Coordinates of C-alpha atoms in Angstrom, one line a residue:
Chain F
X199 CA 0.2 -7.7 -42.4
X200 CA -2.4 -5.2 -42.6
X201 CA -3.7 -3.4 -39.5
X202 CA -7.1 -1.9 -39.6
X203 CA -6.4 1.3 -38.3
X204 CA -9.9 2.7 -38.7
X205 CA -10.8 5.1 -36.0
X206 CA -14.0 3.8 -35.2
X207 CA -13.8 1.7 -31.9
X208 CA -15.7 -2.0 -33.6
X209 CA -13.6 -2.5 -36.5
X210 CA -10.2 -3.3 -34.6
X211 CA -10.0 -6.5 -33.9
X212 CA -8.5 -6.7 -30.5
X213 CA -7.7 -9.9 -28.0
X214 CA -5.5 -10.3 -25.4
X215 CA -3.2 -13.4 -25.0
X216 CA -0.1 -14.7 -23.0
X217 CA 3.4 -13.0 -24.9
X218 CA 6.1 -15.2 -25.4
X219 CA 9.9 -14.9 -26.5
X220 CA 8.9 -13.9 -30.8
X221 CA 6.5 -11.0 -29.5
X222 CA 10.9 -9.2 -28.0
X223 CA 10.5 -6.6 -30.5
X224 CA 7.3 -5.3 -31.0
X225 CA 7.3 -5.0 -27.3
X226 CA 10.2 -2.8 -27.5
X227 CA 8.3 -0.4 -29.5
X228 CA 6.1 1.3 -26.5
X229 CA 8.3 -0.2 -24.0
X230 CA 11.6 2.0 -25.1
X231 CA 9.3 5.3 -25.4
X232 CA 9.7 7.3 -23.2
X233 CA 6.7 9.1 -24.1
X234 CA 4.7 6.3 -22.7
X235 CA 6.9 5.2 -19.8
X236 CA 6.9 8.3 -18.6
X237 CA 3.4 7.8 -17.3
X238 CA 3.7 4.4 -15.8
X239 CA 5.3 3.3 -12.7
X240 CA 8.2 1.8 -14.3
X241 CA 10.6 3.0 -16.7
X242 CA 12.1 2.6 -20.3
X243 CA 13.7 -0.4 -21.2
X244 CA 17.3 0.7 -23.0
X245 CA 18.8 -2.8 -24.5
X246 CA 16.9 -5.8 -26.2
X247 CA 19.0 -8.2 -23.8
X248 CA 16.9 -6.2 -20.6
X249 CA 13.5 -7.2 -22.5
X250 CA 14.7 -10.7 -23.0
X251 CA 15.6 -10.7 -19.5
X252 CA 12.4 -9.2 -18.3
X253 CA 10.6 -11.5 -20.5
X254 CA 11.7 -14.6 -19.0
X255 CA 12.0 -13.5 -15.4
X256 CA 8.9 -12.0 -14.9
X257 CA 6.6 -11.5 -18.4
X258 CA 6.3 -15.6 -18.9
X259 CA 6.3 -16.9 -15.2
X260 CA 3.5 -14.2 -14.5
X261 CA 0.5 -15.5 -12.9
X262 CA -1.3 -12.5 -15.3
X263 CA 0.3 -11.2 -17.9
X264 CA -1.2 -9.9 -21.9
X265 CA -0.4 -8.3 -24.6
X266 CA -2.9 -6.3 -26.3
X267 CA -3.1 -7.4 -29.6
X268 CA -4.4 -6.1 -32.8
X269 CA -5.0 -8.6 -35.4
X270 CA -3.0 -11.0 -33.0
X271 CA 0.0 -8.4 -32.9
X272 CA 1.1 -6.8 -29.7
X273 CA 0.8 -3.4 -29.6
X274 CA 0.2 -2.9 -25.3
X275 CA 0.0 -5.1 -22.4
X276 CA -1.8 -5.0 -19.3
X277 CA -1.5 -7.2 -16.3
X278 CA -2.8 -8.0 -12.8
X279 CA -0.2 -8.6 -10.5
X280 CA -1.6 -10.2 -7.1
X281 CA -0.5 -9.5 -3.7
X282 CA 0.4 -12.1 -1.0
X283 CA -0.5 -12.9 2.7
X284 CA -3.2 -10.6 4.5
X285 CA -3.1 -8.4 1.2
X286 CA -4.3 -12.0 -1.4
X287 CA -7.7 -10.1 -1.7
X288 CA -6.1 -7.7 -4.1
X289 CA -4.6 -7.6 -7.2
X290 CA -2.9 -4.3 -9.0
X291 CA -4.4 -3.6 -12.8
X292 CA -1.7 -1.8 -14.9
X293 CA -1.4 -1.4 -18.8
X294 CA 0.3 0.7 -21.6
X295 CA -0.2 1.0 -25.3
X296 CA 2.1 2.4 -28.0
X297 CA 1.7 5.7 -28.9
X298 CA 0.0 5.4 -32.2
X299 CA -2.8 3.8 -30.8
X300 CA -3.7 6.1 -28.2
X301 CA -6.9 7.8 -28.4
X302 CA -8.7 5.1 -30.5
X303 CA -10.4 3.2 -27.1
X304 CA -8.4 0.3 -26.9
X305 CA -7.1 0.3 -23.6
X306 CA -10.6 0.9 -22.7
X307 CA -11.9 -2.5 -24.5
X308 CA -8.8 -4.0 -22.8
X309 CA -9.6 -2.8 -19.7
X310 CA -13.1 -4.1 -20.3
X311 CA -12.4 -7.4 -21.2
X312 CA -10.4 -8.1 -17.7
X313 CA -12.7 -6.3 -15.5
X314 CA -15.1 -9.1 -16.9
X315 CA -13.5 -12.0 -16.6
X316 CA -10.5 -11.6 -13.5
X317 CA -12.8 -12.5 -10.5
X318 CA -14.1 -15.3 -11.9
X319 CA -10.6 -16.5 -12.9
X320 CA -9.4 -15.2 -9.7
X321 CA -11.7 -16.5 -7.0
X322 CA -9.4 -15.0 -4.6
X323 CA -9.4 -11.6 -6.0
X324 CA -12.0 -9.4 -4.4
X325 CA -10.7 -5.9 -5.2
X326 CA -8.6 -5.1 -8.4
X327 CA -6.6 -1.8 -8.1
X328 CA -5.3 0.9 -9.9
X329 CA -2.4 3.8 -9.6
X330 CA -2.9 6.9 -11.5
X331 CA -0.3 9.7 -12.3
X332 CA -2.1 12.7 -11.1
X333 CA -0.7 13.7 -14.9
X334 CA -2.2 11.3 -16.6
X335 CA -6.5 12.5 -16.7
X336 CA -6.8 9.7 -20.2
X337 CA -6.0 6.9 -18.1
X338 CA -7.8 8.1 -15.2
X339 CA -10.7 8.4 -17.8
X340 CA -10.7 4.9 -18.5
X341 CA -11.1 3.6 -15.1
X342 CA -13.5 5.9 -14.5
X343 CA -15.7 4.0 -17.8
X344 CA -15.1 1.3 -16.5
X345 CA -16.6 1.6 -13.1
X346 CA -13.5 2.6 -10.9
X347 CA -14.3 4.1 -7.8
X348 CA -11.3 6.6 -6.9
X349 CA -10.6 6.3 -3.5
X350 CA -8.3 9.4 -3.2
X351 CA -4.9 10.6 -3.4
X352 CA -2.0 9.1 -2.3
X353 CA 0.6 11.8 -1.9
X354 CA 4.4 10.9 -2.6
X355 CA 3.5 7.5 -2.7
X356 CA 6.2 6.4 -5.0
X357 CA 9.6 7.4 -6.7
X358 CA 9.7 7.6 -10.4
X359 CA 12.6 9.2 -12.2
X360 CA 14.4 10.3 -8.8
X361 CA 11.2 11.9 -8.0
X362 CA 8.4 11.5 -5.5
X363 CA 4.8 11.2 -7.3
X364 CA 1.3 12.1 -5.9
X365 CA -1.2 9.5 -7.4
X366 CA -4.6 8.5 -7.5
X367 CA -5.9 5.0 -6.2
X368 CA -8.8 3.3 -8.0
X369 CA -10.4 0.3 -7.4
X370 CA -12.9 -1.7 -9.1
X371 CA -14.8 -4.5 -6.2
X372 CA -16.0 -7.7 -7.5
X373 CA -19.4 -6.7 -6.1
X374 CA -19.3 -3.5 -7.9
X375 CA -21.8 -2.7 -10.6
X376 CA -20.4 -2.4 -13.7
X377 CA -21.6 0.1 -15.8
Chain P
X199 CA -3.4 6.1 41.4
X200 CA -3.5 9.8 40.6
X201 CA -4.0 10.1 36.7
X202 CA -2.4 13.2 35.1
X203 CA -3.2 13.4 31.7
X204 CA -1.7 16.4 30.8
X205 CA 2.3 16.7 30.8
X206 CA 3.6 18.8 33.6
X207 CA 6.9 20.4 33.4
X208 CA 8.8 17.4 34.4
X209 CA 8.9 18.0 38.5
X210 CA 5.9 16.3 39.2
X211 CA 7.0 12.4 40.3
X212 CA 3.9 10.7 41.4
X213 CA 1.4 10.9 38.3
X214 CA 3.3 8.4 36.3
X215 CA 1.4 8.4 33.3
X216 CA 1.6 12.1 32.3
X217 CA 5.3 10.7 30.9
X218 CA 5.9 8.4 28.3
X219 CA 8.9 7.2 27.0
X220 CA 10.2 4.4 23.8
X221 CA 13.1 2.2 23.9
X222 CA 13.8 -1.2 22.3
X223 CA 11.8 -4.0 23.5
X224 CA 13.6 -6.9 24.4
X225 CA 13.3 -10.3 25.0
X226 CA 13.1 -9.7 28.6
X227 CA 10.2 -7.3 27.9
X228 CA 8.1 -10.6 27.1
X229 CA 5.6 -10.5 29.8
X230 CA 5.1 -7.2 29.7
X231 CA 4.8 -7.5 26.1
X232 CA 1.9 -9.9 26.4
X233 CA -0.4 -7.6 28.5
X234 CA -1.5 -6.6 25.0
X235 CA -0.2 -9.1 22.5
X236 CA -2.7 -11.7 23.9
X237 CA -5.5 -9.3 23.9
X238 CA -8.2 -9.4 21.3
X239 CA -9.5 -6.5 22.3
X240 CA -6.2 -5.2 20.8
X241 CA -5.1 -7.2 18.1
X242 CA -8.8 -6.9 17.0
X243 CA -7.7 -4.0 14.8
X244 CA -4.5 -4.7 13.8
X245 CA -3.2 -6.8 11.2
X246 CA -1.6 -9.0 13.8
X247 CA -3.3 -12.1 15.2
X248 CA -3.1 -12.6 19.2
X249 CA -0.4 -14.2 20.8
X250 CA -1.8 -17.5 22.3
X251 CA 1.5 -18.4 24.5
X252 CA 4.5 -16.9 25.9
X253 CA 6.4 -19.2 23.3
X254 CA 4.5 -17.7 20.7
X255 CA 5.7 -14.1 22.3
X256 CA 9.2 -14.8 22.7
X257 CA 8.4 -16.2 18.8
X258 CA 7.9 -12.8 17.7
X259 CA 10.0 -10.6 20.0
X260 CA 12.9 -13.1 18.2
X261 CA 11.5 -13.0 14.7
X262 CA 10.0 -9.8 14.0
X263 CA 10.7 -7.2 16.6
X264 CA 14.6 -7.6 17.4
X265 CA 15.3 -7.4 13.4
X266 CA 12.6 -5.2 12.6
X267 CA 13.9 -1.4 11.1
X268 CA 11.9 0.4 13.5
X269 CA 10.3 -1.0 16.9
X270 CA 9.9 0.6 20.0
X271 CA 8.3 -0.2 23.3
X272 CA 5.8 2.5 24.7
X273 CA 7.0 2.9 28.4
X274 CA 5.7 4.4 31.1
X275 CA 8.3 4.7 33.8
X276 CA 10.3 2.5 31.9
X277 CA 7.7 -0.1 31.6
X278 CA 6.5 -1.3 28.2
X279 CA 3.0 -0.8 28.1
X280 CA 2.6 -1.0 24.2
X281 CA 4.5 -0.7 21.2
X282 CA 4.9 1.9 18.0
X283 CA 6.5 0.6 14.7
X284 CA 7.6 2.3 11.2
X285 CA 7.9 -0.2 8.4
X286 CA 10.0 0.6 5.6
X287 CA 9.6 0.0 1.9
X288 CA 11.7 -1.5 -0.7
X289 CA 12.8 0.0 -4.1
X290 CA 10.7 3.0 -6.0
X291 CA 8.4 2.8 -2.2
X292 CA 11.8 3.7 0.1
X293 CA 10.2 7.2 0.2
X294 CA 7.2 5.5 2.6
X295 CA 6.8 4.0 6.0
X296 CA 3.9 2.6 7.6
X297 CA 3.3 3.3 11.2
X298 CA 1.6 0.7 13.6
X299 CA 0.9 1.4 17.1
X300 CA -0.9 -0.9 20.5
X301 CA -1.5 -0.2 23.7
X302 CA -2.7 -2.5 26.2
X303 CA -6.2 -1.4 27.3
X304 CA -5.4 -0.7 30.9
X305 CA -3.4 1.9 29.7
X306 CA -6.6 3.0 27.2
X307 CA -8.0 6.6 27.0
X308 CA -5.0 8.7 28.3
X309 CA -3.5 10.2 25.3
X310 CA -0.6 7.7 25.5
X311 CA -1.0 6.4 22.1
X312 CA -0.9 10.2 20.4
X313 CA 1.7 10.9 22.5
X314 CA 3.8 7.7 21.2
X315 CA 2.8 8.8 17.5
X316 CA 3.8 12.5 18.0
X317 CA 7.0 11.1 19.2
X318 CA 7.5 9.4 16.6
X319 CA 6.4 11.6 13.8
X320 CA 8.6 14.4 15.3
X321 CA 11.9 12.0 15.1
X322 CA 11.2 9.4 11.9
X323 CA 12.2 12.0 9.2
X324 CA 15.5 12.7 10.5
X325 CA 16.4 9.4 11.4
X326 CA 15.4 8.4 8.0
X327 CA 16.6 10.5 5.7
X328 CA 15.0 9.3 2.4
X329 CA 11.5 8.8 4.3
X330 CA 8.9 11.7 2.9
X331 CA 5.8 9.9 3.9
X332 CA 4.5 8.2 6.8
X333 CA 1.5 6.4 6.1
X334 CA -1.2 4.7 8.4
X335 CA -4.2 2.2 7.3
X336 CA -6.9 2.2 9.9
X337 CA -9.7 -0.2 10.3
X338 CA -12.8 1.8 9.4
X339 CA -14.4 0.5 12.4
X340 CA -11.6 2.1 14.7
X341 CA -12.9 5.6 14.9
X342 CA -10.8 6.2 18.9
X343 CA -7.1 5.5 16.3
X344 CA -8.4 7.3 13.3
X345 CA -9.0 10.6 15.8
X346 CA -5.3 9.9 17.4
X347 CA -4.2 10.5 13.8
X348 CA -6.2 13.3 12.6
X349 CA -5.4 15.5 16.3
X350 CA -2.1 15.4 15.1
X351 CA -2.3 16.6 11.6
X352 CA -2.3 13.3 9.6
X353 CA -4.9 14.0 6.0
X354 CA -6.9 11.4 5.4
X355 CA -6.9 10.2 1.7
X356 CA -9.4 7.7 1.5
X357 CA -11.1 5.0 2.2
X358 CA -9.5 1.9 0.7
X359 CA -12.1 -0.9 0.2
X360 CA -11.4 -4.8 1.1
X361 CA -7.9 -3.7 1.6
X362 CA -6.9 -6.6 3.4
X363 CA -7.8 -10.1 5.1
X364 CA -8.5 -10.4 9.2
X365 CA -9.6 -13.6 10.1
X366 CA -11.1 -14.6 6.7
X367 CA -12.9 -11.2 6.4
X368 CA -11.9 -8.3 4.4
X369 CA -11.8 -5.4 5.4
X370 CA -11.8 -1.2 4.3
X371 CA -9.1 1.1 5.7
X372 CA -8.7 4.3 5.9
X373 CA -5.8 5.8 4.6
X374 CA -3.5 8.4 6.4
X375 CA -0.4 10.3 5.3
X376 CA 1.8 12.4 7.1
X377 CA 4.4 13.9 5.1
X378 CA 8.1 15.7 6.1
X379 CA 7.0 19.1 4.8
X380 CA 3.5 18.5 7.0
X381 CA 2.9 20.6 9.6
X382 CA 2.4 19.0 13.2
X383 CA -0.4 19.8 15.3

């Protein structure tokens, strides 16, 4: 299958839709890399059977839950994962792309195409929010485009790796302007 | 009643307010416990809704308190006059609490409250190992708790917006950290 790899941002064809059980292995590709892991808050997957697992406990059942595709393949994902009780006003935004298609604004247009459509889908959902790594200025860039306000700094607000992480908190309102 | 709202050095008997003490509540607190559960003055700001009843009290004490990881009664004299709690995290979070604090509004305006949190801020990291951040979300509108935090050395990180629902309202927080390698002031 050709992939239009052209680095100018109109010509790739990109959508998001549900993944299901065929997408396993070209899911593995960013989610074994370390390289991209490394900046999220969760960590590599090390065995197929784990993705298969993680597929069908939580990927499939998710209320929210894409892959970023490129000519209908996955090639990222990005998700809103909602919180319960007093917290149901919120939802947490997080995403990740494999490496070779970093720096060519597709997260950005992924971004983009949620921020437009989640609080309509999501009456519920008045705030959508984001974690930063403090190392991580791309993705901070991103929410930034797309209208993120940062709030601040959270400092050791989570342990990755064995380690406590400083990170920043976005959040995008559904009665923000977008710009 | 004499109010001495400084601490003396622990001779003087009469002033009973100028020490404050925490223990477990218990079920036998309940009426005690009430003097501020039931008070919308003080629930007002927490993410707690009022206790209508003395069932609904003995409800909570049973439910929440009595299995809760960290709850203590404020005393004064041994008296519970309002309660502090850390809340622990699961998973990649175990490195956070979050700390809660009420005082019933007789007992307003005295310093018992920063007292309670000193207390506890002192004390949480060693009897949590693994805890490196004590956090606090306070009710932008709750400028007398967001100075109890910020007297004792808490840094404000932000203000999180529509953070969370009170009565069918959102509403922004501010967020406050307090780390084990902070400095207490």
């Amino acid at each position: 299958m050709e992939i239009n790899s052209s680095k100018s941002d109109g010509f790739l064809d990109i959508s998001l839709r549900p993944f299901d059980l065929s997408d396993v292995d070209d899911f593995m590709v960013w989610a074994t890399d370390d390289r991209v892991t490394r900046l999220c808050g969760w960590d590599s997957f090390t065995s197929r059977d784990a993705v298969v697992n993680y597929f069908k406990d939580t990927v499939i059942p998710h209320p929210w839950f894409r892959a970023i595709c490129i000519n209908n393949r996955p090639i990222g994902q990005i998700s809103v994962r909602p919180y319960s009780g007093g917290y149901r006003c919120r939802g947490e935004l997080g995403y990740a792309i494999a490496i070779k298609y970093w720096g060519q604004g597709i997260v950005t247009k992924a971004v983009k195409m949620v921020t437009s459509s989640i609080f309509s889908e999501c009456p519920n959902l008045e705030r959508l929010e984001a974690l930063a790594s403090l190392e991580n200025p791309a993705s901070q860039r991103v929410l930034e485009k797309m209208g993120f306000q940062k709030e601040g700094v959270l400092r050791k607000f989570f342990i990755k790796k064995g380690k406590t992480i400083d990170v920043l908190m976005y959040s995008l309102l559904n009665t923000d302007l977008m710009l | 009643m004499e109010r001495n709202s400084f601490k003396s050095d622990g001779k003087e008997e009469k002033e009973g307010f100028s020490e404050i003490s925490l223990r477990p509540l218990h079920l036998s607190d309940v009426d005690d416990f009430m003097e501020w559960a039931k008070d919308d003055r003080v629930s007002r700001f927490c993410s707690w809704d009022t206790c209508t009843s003395r069932e609904d009290a003995v409800k909570y004490i049973k439910e929440t308190v009595i299995p809760h990881p960290w709850f203590r009664a404020i005393c004064i004299n041994n008296r519970p006059v309002g309660q502090i709690s850390v809340l622990s995290y699961p998973g990649e979070y175990r490195c956070r609490g979050e700390l809660g604090y009420a005082i019933a509004p007789k007992y307003w305006g005295q310093g018992i409250a920063t007292k309670a949190v000193k207390l506890v801020a002192s004390s949480i990291f060693s009897d949590w190992p693994h805890l490196e951040r004590l956090e606090a979300l306070v009710d932008v509108a709750n400028p007398a708790s967001q100075r109890i935090l910020e007297k004792l050395g808490f840094q404000k990180e932000g203000v999180l917006r529509k953070f969370y629902i009170k009565n069918e309202r959102t509403i922004d927080v501010v967020m406050y950290s307090f780390l084990s390698t902070d400095h207490m002031l």
